[in-house]
mmCIF file of N, CA and C in Angstrom:
data_model
loop_
_atom_site.group_PDB
_atom_site.id
_atom_site.type_symbol
_atom_site.label_atom_id
_atom_site.label_comp_id
_atom_site.label_asym_id
_atom_site.label_seq_id
_atom_site.Cartn_x
_atom_site.Cartn_y
_atom_site.Cartn_z
ATOM 1 N N GLU A 1 98.725 99.264 106.992
ATOM 2 C CA GLU A 1 98.463 100.323 107.120
ATOM 3 C C GLU A 1 97.751 100.595 105.697
ATOM 4 N N ALA A 2 97.150 101.601 105.529
ATOM 5 C CA ALA A 2 96.068 101.737 104.126
ATOM 6 C C ALA A 2 96.142 103.386 103.784
ATOM 7 N N THR A 3 96.083 103.659 102.235
ATOM 8 C CA THR A 3 95.882 104.851 102.094
ATOM 9 C C THR A 3 94.620 104.925 101.603
ATOM 10 N N LEU A 4 94.085 106.536 101.674
ATOM 11 C CA LEU A 4 92.887 106.854 101.042
ATOM 12 C C LEU A 4 92.205 106.055 100.070
ATOM 13 N N GLY A 5 91.139 105.411 100.180
ATOM 14 C CA GLY A 5 90.401 105.191 98.953
ATOM 15 C C GLY A 5 91.138 103.619 98.641
ATOM 16 N N GLU A 6 91.895 103.006 99.343
ATOM 17 C CA GLU A 6 92.569 101.455 98.881
ATOM 18 C C GLU A 6 91.896 100.767 100.168
ATOM 19 N N PRO A 7 91.392 99.557 99.292
ATOM 20 C CA PRO A 7 91.086 98.489 100.327
ATOM 21 C C PRO A 7 91.938 98.130 101.291
ATOM 22 N N PHE A 8 91.573 97.633 102.698
ATOM 23 C CA PHE A 8 92.513 97.275 103.578
ATOM 24 C C PHE A 8 91.848 96.595 104.362
ATOM 25 N N GLN A 9 92.899 95.422 105.254
ATOM 26 C CA GLN A 9 92.272 94.453 105.980
ATOM 27 C C GLN A 9 93.333 94.026 107.240
ATOM 28 N N ILE A 10 92.785 94.192 108.443
ATOM 29 C CA ILE A 10 93.276 94.152 109.531
ATOM 30 C C ILE A 10 92.947 92.509 110.349
ATOM 31 N N SER A 11 93.909 91.793 110.621
ATOM 32 C CA SER A 11 93.438 90.694 111.218
ATOM 33 C C SER A 11 94.361 90.618 112.584
ATOM 34 N N GLY A 12 93.882 89.699 113.318
ATOM 35 C CA GLY A 12 94.432 89.449 114.656
ATOM 36 C C GLY A 12 93.600 88.520 115.470
ATOM 37 N N GLU A 13 93.747 88.728 116.812
ATOM 38 C CA GLU A 13 93.276 87.610 117.913
ATOM 39 C C GLU A 13 92.568 88.184 118.610
ATOM 40 N N ALA A 14 91.295 87.588 118.906
ATOM 41 C CA ALA A 14 90.248 88.064 119.960
ATOM 42 C C ALA A 14 90.997 87.448 121.185
ATOM 43 N N THR A 15 90.120 88.072 122.330
ATOM 44 C CA THR A 15 90.378 87.762 123.808
ATOM 45 C C THR A 15 90.547 86.490 124.110
ATOM 46 N N LEU A 16 90.053 85.201 123.475
ATOM 47 C CA LEU A 16 90.122 83.944 123.722
ATOM 48 C C LEU A 16 90.946 83.339 122.516
ATOM 49 N N GLY A 17 91.585 84.043 121.775
ATOM 50 C CA GLY A 17 92.610 83.511 120.889
ATOM 51 C C GLY A 17 91.697 83.002 119.599
ATOM 52 N N GLU A 18 90.521 83.850 119.384
ATOM 53 C CA GLU A 18 89.629 83.269 118.406
ATOM 54 C C GLU A 18 90.129 84.281 117.242
ATOM 55 N N PRO A 19 89.996 83.978 115.962
ATOM 56 C CA PRO A 19 90.481 84.885 114.578
ATOM 57 C C PRO A 19 89.517 85.944 114.715
ATOM 58 N N SER A 20 89.974 86.979 114.536
ATOM 59 C CA SER A 20 89.205 88.101 114.125
ATOM 60 C C SER A 20 89.776 88.822 112.966
ATOM 61 N N GLN A 21 88.786 89.583 112.332
ATOM 62 C CA GLN A 21 88.973 90.306 111.075
ATOM 63 C C GLN A 21 88.235 91.648 110.956
ATOM 64 N N VAL A 22 88.955 92.781 110.275
ATOM 65 C CA VAL A 22 88.543 94.013 110.056
ATOM 66 C C VAL A 22 88.841 94.265 108.738
ATOM 67 N N SER A 23 87.725 94.402 107.956
ATOM 68 C CA SER A 23 87.893 94.950 106.802
ATOM 69 C C SER A 23 86.928 95.797 106.161
ATOM 70 N N GLY A 24 87.326 96.539 105.093
ATOM 71 C CA GLY A 24 86.432 97.848 104.509
ATOM 72 C C GLY A 24 87.394 98.723 103.546
ATOM 73 N N LYS A 25 87.044 100.026 103.576
ATOM 74 C CA LYS A 25 87.512 100.902 102.645
ATOM 75 C C LYS A 25 88.128 102.222 103.645
ATOM 76 N N ALA A 26 89.485 102.585 103.293
ATOM 77 C CA ALA A 26 89.768 103.666 104.028
ATOM 78 C C ALA A 26 89.249 104.932 103.836
ATOM 79 N N THR A 27 88.161 105.311 103.366
ATOM 80 C CA THR A 27 87.699 106.561 102.800
ATOM 81 C C THR A 27 86.415 106.751 103.677
ATOM 82 N N MET A 28 86.067 107.798 104.095
ATOM 83 C CA MET A 28 85.301 108.249 104.921
ATOM 84 C C MET A 28 83.733 107.924 104.335
ATOM 85 N N GLY A 29 83.077 107.384 105.335
ATOM 86 C CA GLY A 29 81.764 106.870 105.065
ATOM 87 C C GLY A 29 81.377 105.596 104.225
ATOM 88 N N GLU A 30 82.771 105.047 103.996
ATOM 89 C CA GLU A 30 82.739 103.956 103.147
ATOM 90 C C GLU A 30 82.140 102.718 104.041
ATOM 91 N N PRO A 31 81.429 101.666 103.564
ATOM 92 C CA PRO A 31 81.223 100.613 104.576
ATOM 93 C C PRO A 31 82.183 99.618 105.147
ATOM 94 N N PHE A 32 82.175 99.446 106.170
ATOM 95 C CA PHE A 32 83.106 98.400 107.018
ATOM 96 C C PHE A 32 82.380 97.070 107.585
ATOM 97 N N GLN A 33 83.375 96.105 107.970
ATOM 98 C CA GLN A 33 82.667 95.059 108.158
ATOM 99 C C GLN A 33 83.704 94.548 109.512
ATOM 100 N N VAL A 34 83.102 94.262 110.352
ATOM 101 C CA VAL A 34 84.128 93.462 111.562
ATOM 102 C C VAL A 34 83.444 92.136 111.923
ATOM 103 N N SER A 35 84.109 91.023 111.712
ATOM 104 C CA SER A 35 83.721 89.740 111.751
ATOM 105 C C SER A 35 84.771 88.855 112.853
ATOM 106 N N GLY A 36 84.276 87.856 113.117
ATOM 107 C CA GLY A 36 85.143 87.249 114.125
ATOM 108 C C GLY A 36 84.455 86.209 115.115
ATOM 109 N N GLU A 37 84.782 86.075 116.527
ATOM 110 C CA GLU A 37 84.265 85.047 117.292
ATOM 111 C C GLU A 37 84.210 86.273 118.559
ATOM 112 N N ALA A 38 83.152 86.341 119.367
ATOM 113 C CA ALA A 38 82.926 86.862 120.397
ATOM 114 C C ALA A 38 83.730 86.031 121.968
ATOM 115 N N THR A 39 83.585 86.670 122.620
ATOM 116 C CA THR A 39 84.230 86.353 123.719
ATOM 117 C C THR A 39 83.948 84.637 124.232
ATOM 118 N N LEU A 40 82.706 84.573 124.217
ATOM 119 C CA LEU A 40 82.073 83.057 124.303
ATOM 120 C C LEU A 40 82.081 82.009 123.401
ATOM 121 N N GLY A 41 82.705 82.665 122.326
ATOM 122 C CA GLY A 41 83.000 81.872 121.041
ATOM 123 C C GLY A 41 81.464 81.756 120.205
ATOM 124 N N GLU A 42 80.707 82.757 120.436
ATOM 125 C CA GLU A 42 79.569 82.973 119.629
ATOM 126 C C GLU A 42 79.938 83.806 118.282
ATOM 127 N N PRO A 43 79.554 83.424 117.184
ATOM 128 C CA PRO A 43 79.948 84.347 116.031
ATOM 129 C C PRO A 43 79.209 85.749 115.972
ATOM 130 N N PHE A 44 80.135 86.718 115.520
ATOM 131 C CA PHE A 44 79.504 88.271 115.689
ATOM 132 C C PHE A 44 79.668 88.775 114.414
ATOM 133 N N GLN A 45 79.030 89.675 113.842
ATOM 134 C CA GLN A 45 79.303 90.350 112.751
ATOM 135 C C GLN A 45 78.761 91.816 112.944
ATOM 136 N N VAL A 46 79.807 92.915 112.758
ATOM 137 C CA VAL A 46 79.118 94.122 112.673
ATOM 138 C C VAL A 46 79.286 94.818 111.447
ATOM 139 N N SER A 47 78.316 95.469 110.766
ATOM 140 C CA SER A 47 79.008 96.288 109.556
ATOM 141 C C SER A 47 77.861 97.579 109.900
ATOM 142 N N GLY A 48 78.702 98.670 109.004
ATOM 143 C CA GLY A 48 77.991 99.961 109.195
ATOM 144 C C GLY A 48 78.916 100.889 108.507
ATOM 145 N N GLU A 49 78.915 102.167 109.204
ATOM 146 C CA GLU A 49 79.477 103.428 108.458
ATOM 147 C C GLU A 49 80.493 104.088 109.596
ATOM 148 N N ALA A 50 81.831 104.465 109.207
ATOM 149 C CA ALA A 50 82.655 104.849 110.072
ATOM 150 C C ALA A 50 83.699 106.059 109.464
ATOM 151 N N THR A 51 84.164 106.936 110.066
ATOM 152 C CA THR A 51 85.023 107.757 109.704
ATOM 153 C C THR A 51 86.134 107.364 109.578
ATOM 154 N N LEU A 52 87.138 108.037 109.303
ATOM 155 C CA LEU A 52 88.402 107.713 109.105
ATOM 156 C C LEU A 52 89.142 107.584 110.535
ATOM 157 N N GLU A 53 88.776 108.112 111.130
ATOM 158 C CA GLU A 53 89.313 108.245 112.676
ATOM 159 C C GLU A 53 88.808 106.893 113.506
ATOM 160 N N GLU A 54 87.757 106.490 113.222
ATOM 161 C CA GLU A 54 86.839 105.612 113.719
ATOM 162 C C GLU A 54 87.752 104.272 113.212
ATOM 163 N N LEU A 55 87.764 104.363 111.985
ATOM 164 C CA LEU A 55 88.383 102.914 111.276
ATOM 165 C C LEU A 55 89.941 102.629 111.603
ATOM 166 N N ILE A 56 90.701 103.717 111.571
ATOM 167 C CA ILE A 56 91.999 103.847 111.754
ATOM 168 C C ILE A 56 92.554 104.844 113.000
ATOM 169 N N PRO A 57 92.757 104.134 114.190
ATOM 170 C CA PRO A 57 92.783 105.193 115.444
ATOM 171 C C PRO A 57 94.408 105.462 114.987
#
């Protein structure tokens, strides 16, 4: 869980059991980054801007 303006980090397992990680700031418009392993074992990284609703369902 995260509070507004506090850094947070969520980690878990991808579809093939590869580690995945989501990190960023729980404020609207703050940068976020998603990194881990794709379904075929290829590394991927996505970064950009999101609202709280997108970051924290």
